[in-house]
CSV table of N, CA and C in Angstrom, one decimal:
chain,number,residue,atom,x,y,z
Y,127,UNK,N,77.8,-20.4,44.1
Y,127,UNK,CA,77.6,-20.6,45.2
Y,127,UNK,C,75.7,-20.5,45.5
Y,128,UNK,N,75.3,-21.5,46.1
Y,128,UNK,CA,73.7,-21.6,46.6
Y,128,UNK,C,73.4,-20.8,47.8
Y,129,UNK,N,72.0,-20.7,47.8
Y,129,UNK,CA,71.3,-20.0,48.8
Y,129,UNK,C,71.9,-20.7,50.5
Y,130,UNK,N,72.3,-21.8,50.7
Y,130,UNK,CA,72.7,-22.3,51.8
Y,130,UNK,C,74.3,-22.2,52.0
Y,131,UNK,N,74.8,-22.0,50.9
Y,131,UNK,CA,76.1,-21.4,50.8
Y,131,UNK,C,76.4,-20.2,51.5
Y,132,UNK,N,75.5,-19.3,50.8
Y,132,UNK,CA,75.7,-17.6,51.1
Y,132,UNK,C,75.3,-17.7,52.8
Y,133,UNK,N,74.0,-18.4,53.3
Y,133,UNK,CA,73.5,-18.6,54.4
Y,133,UNK,C,74.9,-18.5,55.8
Y,134,UNK,N,75.8,-19.7,55.3
Y,134,UNK,CA,76.7,-20.2,56.3
Y,134,UNK,C,77.9,-18.9,56.2
Y,135,UNK,N,77.6,-18.1,55.0
Y,135,UNK,CA,78.8,-17.2,55.1
Y,135,UNK,C,78.4,-15.6,55.7
Y,136,UNK,N,77.1,-15.7,55.9
Y,136,UNK,CA,76.6,-14.3,56.5
Y,136,UNK,C,76.0,-14.7,57.7
Y,137,UNK,N,75.8,-15.8,58.1
Y,137,UNK,CA,74.7,-15.8,59.7
Y,137,UNK,C,75.7,-15.8,60.9
Y,138,UNK,N,77.1,-16.0,60.5
Y,138,UNK,CA,78.0,-15.8,61.9
Y,138,UNK,C,77.9,-14.2,62.2
Y,139,UNK,N,77.8,-13.7,61.2
Y,139,UNK,CA,78.0,-11.9,61.3
Y,139,UNK,C,76.5,-11.3,61.8
Y,140,UNK,N,75.8,-11.8,61.1
Y,140,UNK,CA,74.4,-11.3,61.2
Y,140,UNK,C,73.7,-12.0,63.0
Y,141,UNK,N,74.3,-13.3,63.5
Y,141,UNK,CA,74.0,-13.6,64.9
Y,141,UNK,C,75.0,-12.7,66.0
Y,142,UNK,N,76.6,-12.2,65.3
Y,142,UNK,CA,77.1,-11.3,66.3
Y,142,UNK,C,75.8,-10.2,66.4
Y,143,UNK,N,75.4,-10.0,65.5
Y,143,UNK,CA,74.8,-8.2,65.6
Y,143,UNK,C,73.8,-8.4,66.4
Y,144,UNK,N,73.4,-9.8,66.6
Y,144,UNK,CA,72.1,-10.0,67.9
Y,144,UNK,C,70.8,-10.1,67.1
Y,145,UNK,N,71.0,-10.6,65.6
Y,145,UNK,CA,69.8,-11.1,65.1
Y,145,UNK,C,69.9,-12.3,64.4
Y,146,UNK,N,68.9,-13.1,63.9
Y,146,UNK,CA,68.8,-14.3,63.2
Y,146,UNK,C,68.4,-14.1,62.3
Y,147,UNK,N,68.8,-15.0,61.4
Y,147,UNK,CA,68.6,-14.9,59.7
Y,147,UNK,C,67.9,-16.3,59.5
Y,148,UNK,N,66.6,-15.7,59.0
Y,148,UNK,CA,65.5,-16.2,58.7
Y,148,UNK,C,65.7,-17.0,57.5
Y,149,UNK,N,65.6,-16.4,56.2
Y,149,UNK,CA,66.1,-17.0,55.1
Y,149,UNK,C,66.9,-16.0,54.1
Y,150,UNK,N,67.7,-16.9,53.4
Y,150,UNK,CA,68.3,-16.4,51.9
Y,150,UNK,C,67.6,-16.8,50.8
Y,151,UNK,N,67.2,-15.7,50.0
Y,151,UNK,CA,66.5,-16.2,48.6
Y,151,UNK,C,67.4,-15.4,47.5
Y,152,UNK,N,67.5,-16.0,46.5
Y,152,UNK,CA,67.9,-15.3,44.9
Y,152,UNK,C,66.9,-15.3,44.3
Y,153,UNK,N,66.2,-14.5,44.2
Y,153,UNK,CA,65.1,-14.0,43.3
Y,153,UNK,C,65.1,-13.0,41.9
Y,154,UNK,N,64.8,-13.8,40.9
Y,154,UNK,CA,64.8,-12.9,39.3
Y,154,UNK,C,63.3,-12.3,39.4
Y,155,UNK,N,63.6,-10.8,39.0
Y,155,UNK,CA,62.4,-10.5,39.2
Y,155,UNK,C,62.9,-9.5,37.5
Y,156,UNK,N,61.9,-9.4,36.6
Y,156,UNK,CA,62.0,-8.3,35.8
Y,156,UNK,C,63.6,-8.0,34.9
Y,157,UNK,N,64.1,-9.2,35.1
Y,157,UNK,CA,65.5,-9.5,34.5
Y,157,UNK,C,66.5,-8.8,35.6
Y,158,UNK,N,66.0,-8.3,36.6
Y,158,UNK,CA,67.1,-8.1,37.8
Y,158,UNK,C,67.1,-9.2,38.6
Y,159,UNK,N,68.6,-9.5,39.5
Y,159,UNK,CA,68.3,-10.8,40.3
Y,159,UNK,C,68.8,-9.6,41.7
Y,160,UNK,N,67.9,-10.4,42.5
Y,160,UNK,CA,67.9,-9.9,44.0
Y,160,UNK,C,68.5,-11.2,44.8
Y,161,UNK,N,69.4,-10.5,46.1
Y,161,UNK,CA,69.6,-11.4,46.9
Y,161,UNK,C,69.1,-10.4,48.4
Y,162,UNK,N,68.0,-11.8,48.8
Y,162,UNK,CA,67.1,-11.5,49.7
Y,162,UNK,C,67.4,-12.3,51.0
Y,163,UNK,N,67.5,-10.9,52.2
Y,163,UNK,CA,68.2,-11.9,53.5
Y,163,UNK,C,67.1,-11.3,54.3
Y,164,UNK,N,66.4,-11.9,54.8
Y,164,UNK,CA,65.4,-11.9,56.0
Y,164,UNK,C,65.5,-12.0,57.5
Y,165,UNK,N,65.9,-11.2,58.3
Y,165,UNK,CA,66.2,-11.6,59.5
Y,165,UNK,C,65.3,-10.9,60.6
Y,166,UNK,N,65.8,-11.4,62.0
Y,166,UNK,CA,64.3,-11.1,62.9
Y,166,UNK,C,65.4,-11.2,64.2
Y,167,UNK,N,64.6,-10.4,65.0
Y,167,UNK,CA,65.1,-10.4,66.5
Y,167,UNK,C,63.8,-10.4,67.3
Y,168,UNK,N,63.9,-10.4,68.6
Y,168,UNK,CA,62.4,-10.3,69.4
Y,168,UNK,C,62.3,-8.8,69.4
Y,169,UNK,N,63.1,-7.6,69.7
Y,169,UNK,CA,63.1,-6.2,69.1
Y,169,UNK,C,62.3,-6.1,68.5
Y,170,UNK,N,61.8,-4.9,67.9
Y,170,UNK,CA,61.7,-4.3,66.5
Y,170,UNK,C,62.9,-4.1,65.8
Y,171,UNK,N,62.8,-3.9,64.4
Y,171,UNK,CA,63.7,-3.8,63.5
Y,171,UNK,C,63.4,-2.7,63.0
Y,172,UNK,N,64.5,-1.6,63.4
Y,172,UNK,CA,64.2,0.1,62.3
Y,172,UNK,C,65.3,-0.2,61.1
Y,173,UNK,N,64.7,1.0,60.2
Y,173,UNK,CA,65.7,1.0,59.0
Y,173,UNK,C,67.2,1.0,59.2
Y,174,UNK,N,67.4,2.0,60.6
Y,174,UNK,CA,68.9,1.7,61.0
Y,174,UNK,C,69.4,0.6,61.0
Y,175,UNK,N,68.4,-0.4,61.7
Y,175,UNK,CA,69.1,-1.8,61.7
Y,175,UNK,C,69.2,-2.2,60.7
Y,176,UNK,N,68.6,-2.5,59.8
Y,176,UNK,CA,68.7,-2.9,58.6
Y,176,UNK,C,69.6,-2.3,57.6
Y,177,UNK,N,70.1,-1.3,57.9
Y,177,UNK,CA,71.2,-0.3,57.2
Y,177,UNK,C,72.8,-0.7,57.6
Y,178,UNK,N,72.4,-1.0,59.2
Y,178,UNK,CA,73.8,-1.7,59.9
Y,178,UNK,C,74.4,-3.0,59.7
Y,179,UNK,N,72.9,-4.0,59.3
Y,179,UNK,CA,73.0,-5.2,58.8
Y,179,UNK,C,73.7,-5.0,57.5
Y,180,UNK,N,73.2,-4.5,56.7
Y,180,UNK,CA,73.8,-4.6,55.2
Y,180,UNK,C,75.4,-4.1,55.1
Y,181,UNK,N,75.5,-2.8,55.9
Y,181,UNK,CA,76.8,-2.5,55.7
Y,181,UNK,C,77.9,-3.7,56.5
Y,182,UNK,N,77.4,-4.3,57.4
Y,182,UNK,CA,78.2,-5.3,58.0
Y,182,UNK,C,78.2,-6.4,56.8
Y,183,UNK,N,77.7,-7.0,56.1
Y,183,UNK,CA,77.6,-8.2,55.4
Y,183,UNK,C,77.9,-7.9,54.0
Y,184,UNK,N,77.7,-6.6,53.5
Y,184,UNK,CA,78.2,-6.4,52.2
Y,184,UNK,C,80.0,-6.8,52.0
Y,185,UNK,N,80.6,-6.0,52.6
Y,185,UNK,CA,81.7,-6.3,52.5
Y,185,UNK,C,82.4,-8.2,52.3
Y,186,UNK,N,81.3,-8.4,53.0
Y,186,UNK,CA,82.2,-10.4,53.4
Y,186,UNK,C,81.5,-10.9,51.9
Y,187,UNK,N,80.5,-10.2,51.4
Y,187,UNK,CA,79.7,-11.0,49.9
Y,187,UNK,C,80.6,-10.4,48.9
Y,188,UNK,N,81.1,-9.5,48.9
Y,188,UNK,CA,82.0,-8.5,48.3
Y,188,UNK,C,83.3,-9.1,48.0
Y,189,UNK,N,83.6,-9.6,49.4
Y,189,UNK,CA,85.0,-10.1,49.4
Y,189,UNK,C,85.1,-11.7,48.7
Y,190,UNK,N,84.0,-12.4,49.0
Y,190,UNK,CA,83.8,-14.0,48.9
Y,190,UNK,C,83.1,-14.2,47.3
Y,191,UNK,N,82.7,-13.2,47.0
Y,191,UNK,CA,81.6,-12.7,45.3
Y,191,UNK,C,81.1,-14.3,45.1
Y,192,UNK,N,79.9,-14.6,46.1
Y,192,UNK,CA,79.0,-15.5,46.0
Y,192,UNK,C,78.5,-16.0,44.7
Y,193,UNK,N,78.2,-14.7,44.3
Y,193,UNK,CA,76.8,-14.6,42.9
Y,193,UNK,C,78.0,-13.9,41.8
Y,194,UNK,N,77.9,-14.6,40.8
Y,194,UNK,CA,78.9,-14.1,39.8
Y,194,UNK,C,78.0,-12.7,39.0
Y,195,UNK,N,76.6,-13.0,38.7
Y,195,UNK,CA,75.9,-12.2,38.2
Y,195,UNK,C,75.9,-10.9,39.0
Y,196,UNK,N,75.6,-9.7,38.6
Y,196,UNK,CA,75.1,-8.3,39.2
Y,196,UNK,C,74.1,-8.6,39.9
Y,197,UNK,N,73.7,-7.9,41.0
Y,197,UNK,CA,72.7,-8.3,42.0
Y,197,UNK,C,72.3,-7.1,42.5
Y,198,UNK,N,71.5,-7.2,43.3
Y,198,UNK,CA,70.9,-6.2,44.2
Y,198,UNK,C,70.7,-6.6,45.5
Y,199,UNK,N,71.5,-6.4,46.8
Y,199,UNK,CA,71.3,-6.8,48.3
Y,199,UNK,C,69.9,-6.2,48.6
Y,200,UNK,N,69.0,-7.0,49.3
Y,200,UNK,CA,67.9,-6.4,49.7
Y,200,UNK,C,67.5,-7.2,51.1
Y,201,UNK,N,68.2,-6.5,52.0
Y,201,UNK,CA,68.1,-7.2,53.6
Y,201,UNK,C,66.5,-6.1,53.9
Y,202,UNK,N,65.7,-7.4,54.7
Y,202,UNK,CA,64.5,-6.9,55.1
Y,202,UNK,C,64.1,-8.0,56.6
Y,203,UNK,N,63.4,-7.1,57.1
Y,203,UNK,CA,62.7,-8.4,58.6
Y,203,UNK,C,61.5,-8.6,57.9
Y,204,UNK,N,61.2,-9.5,59.0
Y,204,UNK,CA,59.7,-10.4,59.0
Y,204,UNK,C,58.6,-9.4,58.9
Y,205,UNK,N,58.7,-8.2,59.6
Y,205,UNK,CA,57.7,-7.1,59.5
Y,205,UNK,C,56.6,-7.0,60.8
Y,206,UNK,N,56.0,-6.2,60.9
Y,206,UNK,CA,55.3,-5.5,62.3
Y,206,UNK,C,54.3,-6.9,62.5
Y,207,UNK,N,53.8,-7.7,61.5
Y,207,UNK,CA,53.1,-8.8,61.9
Y,207,UNK,C,53.7,-9.9,61.6
Y,208,UNK,N,55.0,-10.0,62.4
Y,208,UNK,CA,55.8,-11.2,62.1
Y,208,UNK,C,55.3,-12.8,62.8
Y,209,UNK,N,55.3,-13.7,62.1
Y,209,UNK,CA,54.8,-14.7,62.8
Y,209,UNK,C,55.8,-15.2,64.1
Y,210,UNK,N,54.7,-15.8,64.8
Y,210,UNK,CA,55.6,-16.1,66.5
Y,210,UNK,C,56.1,-17.9,66.4
Y,211,UNK,N,56.7,-17.8,66.8
Y,211,UNK,CA,57.2,-19.5,66.9
Y,211,UNK,C,56.3,-20.0,68.0
Y,212,UNK,N,55.6,-20.9,68.1
Y,212,UNK,CA,54.8,-21.2,69.4
Y,212,UNK,C,55.5,-21.2,70.8
Y,213,UNK,N,56.9,-22.3,70.5
Y,213,UNK,CA,57.7,-22.3,71.9
Y,213,UNK,C,58.1,-20.9,72.5
Y,214,UNK,N,58.2,-20.0,71.7
Y,214,UNK,CA,58.7,-18.8,72.3
Y,214,UNK,C,57.3,-17.8,72.5
Y,215,UNK,N,56.2,-18.2,72.7
Y,215,UNK,CA,55.1,-17.4,73.1
Y,215,UNK,C,55.1,-16.4,74.5
Y,216,UNK,N,55.9,-17.2,75.3
Y,216,UNK,CA,56.4,-16.6,76.7
Y,216,UNK,C,57.2,-15.3,76.4
Y,217,UNK,N,57.7,-15.1,75.4
Y,217,UNK,CA,58.8,-14.0,75.4
Y,217,UNK,C,57.5,-13.1,74.7
Y,218,UNK,N,56.3,-12.8,74.6
Y,218,UNK,CA,55.5,-12.0,73.8
Y,218,UNK,C,54.4,-11.7,74.9
Y,219,UNK,N,54.6,-11.9,76.0
Y,219,UNK,CA,53.8,-11.7,77.2
Y,219,UNK,C,53.7,-9.9,77.0
Y,220,UNK,N,52.6,-9.3,77.6
Y,220,UNK,CA,52.0,-7.7,77.0
Y,220,UNK,C,52.2,-7.6,75.5
Y,221,UNK,N,52.2,-8.4,74.7
Y,221,UNK,CA,52.2,-7.9,73.4
Y,221,UNK,C,50.9,-8.3,72.7
Y,222,UNK,N,50.5,-7.2,71.7
Y,222,UNK,CA,48.9,-7.8,70.8
Y,222,UNK,C,49.6,-8.6,69.7
Y,223,UNK,N,49.1,-9.5,70.0
Y,223,UNK,CA,49.0,-11.0,69.0
Y,223,UNK,C,47.5,-11.1,68.5
Y,224,UNK,N,48.0,-11.9,67.1
Y,224,UNK,CA,47.0,-12.6,66.5
Y,224,UNK,C,47.1,-14.2,66.8
Y,225,UNK,N,46.0,-14.7,67.3
Y,225,UNK,CA,46.1,-16.4,67.5
Y,225,UNK,C,45.3,-16.9,66.5
Y,226,UNK,N,45.9,-18.3,66.3
Y,226,UNK,CA,44.9,-18.9,65.3
Y,226,UNK,C,44.5,-20.3,66.3
Y,227,UNK,N,43.3,-20.6,66.7
Y,227,UNK,CA,43.1,-22.0,67.3
Y,227,UNK,C,42.4,-23.4,67.1
Y,228,UNK,N,43.0,-24.6,67.4
Y,228,UNK,CA,42.4,-25.8,66.3
Y,228,UNK,C,40.9,-25.7,66.8
Y,229,UNK,N,40.7,-25.6,67.9
Y,229,UNK,CA,39.0,-25.5,68.9
Y,229,UNK,C,38.7,-24.2,68.9
Y,230,UNK,N,37.8,-23.7,68.0
Y,230,UNK,CA,36.9,-22.6,68.6
Y,230,UNK,C,36.5,-22.0,69.8
Y,231,UNK,N,36.8,-21.0,70.5
Y,231,UNK,CA,36.2,-20.2,71.2
Y,231,UNK,C,35.5,-19.2,71.1
Y,232,UNK,N,34.2,-19.2,71.7
Y,232,UNK,CA,32.9,-18.7,71.6
Y,232,UNK,C,32.6,-18.4,70.0
Y,233,UNK,N,33.1,-19.6,69.4
Y,233,UNK,CA,32.6,-19.6,67.9
Y,233,UNK,C,34.0,-19.0,67.1
Y,234,UNK,N,35.1,-18.5,67.9
Y,234,UNK,CA,35.7,-18.2,67.1
Y,234,UNK,C,37.4,-18.9,67.0
Y,235,UNK,N,37.9,-19.2,65.5
Y,235,UNK,CA,39.1,-19.6,65.4
Y,235,UNK,C,40.6,-18.5,65.4
Y,236,UNK,N,40.1,-17.5,64.8
Y,236,UNK,CA,41.1,-16.3,65.4
Y,236,UNK,C,40.7,-15.5,66.4
Y,237,UNK,N,41.7,-15.1,67.2
Y,237,UNK,CA,41.5,-14.3,68.4
Y,237,UNK,C,42.9,-13.3,68.4
Y,238,UNK,N,42.4,-12.1,68.7
Y,238,UNK,CA,43.4,-10.9,68.6
Y,238,UNK,C,43.4,-10.1,69.9
Y,239,UNK,N,44.6,-10.0,70.7
Y,239,UNK,CA,44.5,-9.5,72.1
Y,239,UNK,C,45.9,-9.4,72.7
Y,240,UNK,N,45.9,-9.3,73.8
Y,240,UNK,CA,47.3,-9.1,74.9
Y,240,UNK,C,47.5,-10.1,75.4
Y,241,UNK,N,48.7,-10.8,75.3
Y,241,UNK,CA,48.9,-12.2,76.0
Y,241,UNK,C,49.1,-11.8,77.2
Y,242,UNK,N,48.4,-12.0,78.6
Y,242,UNK,CA,48.4,-11.6,79.9
Y,242,UNK,C,49.8,-12.6,80.6
Y,243,UNK,N,49.5,-13.9,80.4
Y,243,UNK,CA,50.5,-14.9,80.7
Y,243,UNK,C,50.9,-16.1,80.2
Y,244,UNK,N,51.9,-17.1,80.3
Y,244,UNK,CA,52.1,-18.1,79.6
Y,244,UNK,C,52.6,-19.3,80.5
Y,245,UNK,N,52.1,-20.1,80.3
Y,245,UNK,CA,52.6,-21.3,81.4
Y,245,UNK,C,53.1,-22.5,80.4
Y,246,UNK,N,53.2,-23.6,81.0
Y,246,UNK,CA,53.4,-25.0,79.8
Y,246,UNK,C,52.2,-25.2,79.2
Y,247,UNK,N,51.4,-25.0,79.9
Y,247,UNK,CA,49.6,-25.4,79.6
Y,247,UNK,C,48.7,-24.5,79.2
Y,248,UNK,N,48.9,-23.4,79.3
Y,248,UNK,CA,47.4,-22.3,79.3
Y,248,UNK,C,48.3,-20.9,79.1
Y,249,UNK,N,47.9,-20.3,77.9
Y,249,UNK,CA,47.9,-19.0,77.5
Y,249,UNK,C,46.7,-18.5,78.1
Y,250,UNK,N,46.8,-17.0,78.7
Y,250,UNK,CA,45.7,-16.2,78.8
Y,250,UNK,C,45.6,-15.1,78.4
Y,251,UNK,N,44.4,-14.8,77.2
Y,251,UNK,CA,44.7,-13.7,76.4
Y,251,UNK,C,43.5,-12.9,76.9
Y,252,UNK,N,43.9,-11.3,77.0
Y,252,UNK,CA,43.0,-10.3,77.0
Y,252,UNK,C,42.6,-9.9,75.7
Y,253,UNK,N,41.0,-9.5,75.4
Y,253,UNK,CA,40.9,-9.3,74.2
Y,253,UNK,C,39.7,-8.8,74.3
Y,254,UNK,N,38.9,-7.4,73.3
Y,254,UNK,CA,38.0,-6.6,73.5
Y,254,UNK,C,36.7,-7.3,72.8
Y,255,UNK,N,35.2,-7.4,73.2
Y,255,UNK,CA,34.3,-7.8,72.5
Y,255,UNK,C,33.6,-6.5,72.3
Y,256,UNK,N,33.4,-5.7,71.3
Y,256,UNK,CA,32.9,-4.2,71.3
Y,256,UNK,C,33.5,-3.5,72.6
Y,257,UNK,N,32.9,-2.8,73.7
Y,257,UNK,CA,33.8,-2.6,74.4
Y,257,UNK,C,33.8,-2.8,76.1
Y,258,UNK,N,33.8,-4.6,76.0
Y,258,UNK,CA,33.9,-5.3,77.2
Y,258,UNK,C,35.6,-5.9,76.8
Y,259,UNK,N,36.4,-5.7,78.1
Y,259,UNK,CA,37.3,-6.7,78.1
Y,259,UNK,C,37.1,-7.9,78.3
Y,260,UNK,N,37.5,-8.9,77.6
Y,260,UNK,CA,37.6,-10.4,77.9
Y,260,UNK,C,38.6,-11.0,77.9
Y,261,UNK,N,39.0,-12.1,79.4
Y,261,UNK,CA,39.7,-12.5,79.7
Y,261,UNK,C,39.6,-14.0,79.1
Y,262,UNK,N,40.9,-14.9,78.6
Y,262,UNK,CA,40.3,-16.4,78.4
Y,262,UNK,C,41.3,-17.0,78.2
Y,263,UNK,N,41.1,-18.4,78.8
Y,263,UNK,CA,42.3,-19.1,79.1
Y,263,UNK,C,42.4,-20.3,77.6
Y,264,UNK,N,43.5,-20.3,77.2
Y,264,UNK,CA,43.8,-20.9,75.8
Y,264,UNK,C,44.7,-22.4,76.1
Y,265,UNK,N,44.0,-23.5,76.1
Y,265,UNK,CA,45.4,-24.4,76.4
Y,265,UNK,C,46.2,-24.5,74.9
Y,266,UNK,N,47.7,-24.4,75.1
Y,266,UNK,CA,48.9,-23.8,74.4
Y,266,UNK,C,48.3,-24.9,73.0
Y,267,UNK,N,48.3,-26.1,73.4
Y,267,UNK,CA,48.0,-27.5,72.6
Y,267,UNK,C,47.2,-27.2,71.4
Y,268,UNK,N,45.9,-25.9,71.7
Y,268,UNK,CA,45.1,-25.7,70.8
Y,268,UNK,C,45.6,-24.4,69.9
Y,269,UNK,N,46.6,-23.9,70.0
Y,269,UNK,CA,46.9,-22.6,69.2
Y,269,UNK,C,47.9,-23.3,68.0
Y,270,UNK,N,47.6,-23.2,67.1
Y,270,UNK,CA,48.4,-23.5,65.6
Y,270,UNK,C,49.2,-22.5,65.0
Y,271,UNK,N,48.8,-21.5,65.2
Y,271,UNK,CA,49.4,-20.5,64.9
Y,271,UNK,C,49.5,-19.0,65.5
Y,272,UNK,N,50.6,-18.2,65.3
Y,272,UNK,CA,50.3,-17.1,66.2
Y,272,UNK,C,51.3,-16.2,65.7
Y,273,UNK,N,51.0,-14.7,65.6
Y,273,UNK,CA,51.8,-13.8,64.7
Y,273,UNK,C,51.7,-12.2,65.4
Y,274,UNK,N,52.2,-11.4,65.4
Y,274,UNK,CA,52.1,-10.1,66.0
Y,274,UNK,C,51.0,-9.4,65.5
Y,275,UNK,N,50.5,-8.6,65.9
Y,275,UNK,CA,49.3,-7.8,65.4
Y,275,UNK,C,49.3,-6.2,65.7
Y,276,UNK,N,49.1,-5.7,65.1
Y,276,UNK,CA,48.9,-4.3,65.0
Y,276,UNK,C,47.4,-3.9,65.6
Y,277,UNK,N,47.7,-2.9,66.3
Y,277,UNK,CA,46.4,-2.6,67.0
Y,277,UNK,C,45.9,-1.5,66.5
Y,278,UNK,N,44.7,-1.3,65.8
Y,278,UNK,CA,44.1,0.0,65.6
Y,278,UNK,C,43.1,0.6,66.7
C-alpha cells in the first residue's frame, strides 16, 4: 500500500476528530521505518490531541495492515510556527504572524506582528519598531508567505 492509499484509509477518521490530514510519509531512518502522519487544525494541537489521534488511527492501520514491514507510527502537527494558507489569513485576526511580502515595506520583506484586520484586498498588521507600535496596510496580493510566529 502506498502513501496515497494510507491517506485515504485514515483521513475520514482524522477529519471526524476535527483535524485535517496534511501529509503521510513513509521514511526510513537508520534502518527503521516510520509512518509519519502530519495533522493540523486552526486551534493549537496538544500532546493529548496527538495521543488521541494515534489511538484512533492505530486500530485502523492494524486491521488493514497497509505496511508489511515493522514500522513506528509518528503523528505530529505542523508546529507552533506552522505555515498559514493565504486564503485563510482572516482566521488569524489577533494572532502573531510572520509575513513575507513581495514589495518591501519600509525596506523590509519580512514583517512580524499581530493581524488587526483582513478584507479581500488589505491586511492590517501591527508590529513594533523598537518601542513604537506601527500599523501598516498590506495589499493581500503582495503577501506571498505567512506563518504563525512566536512572540518573545
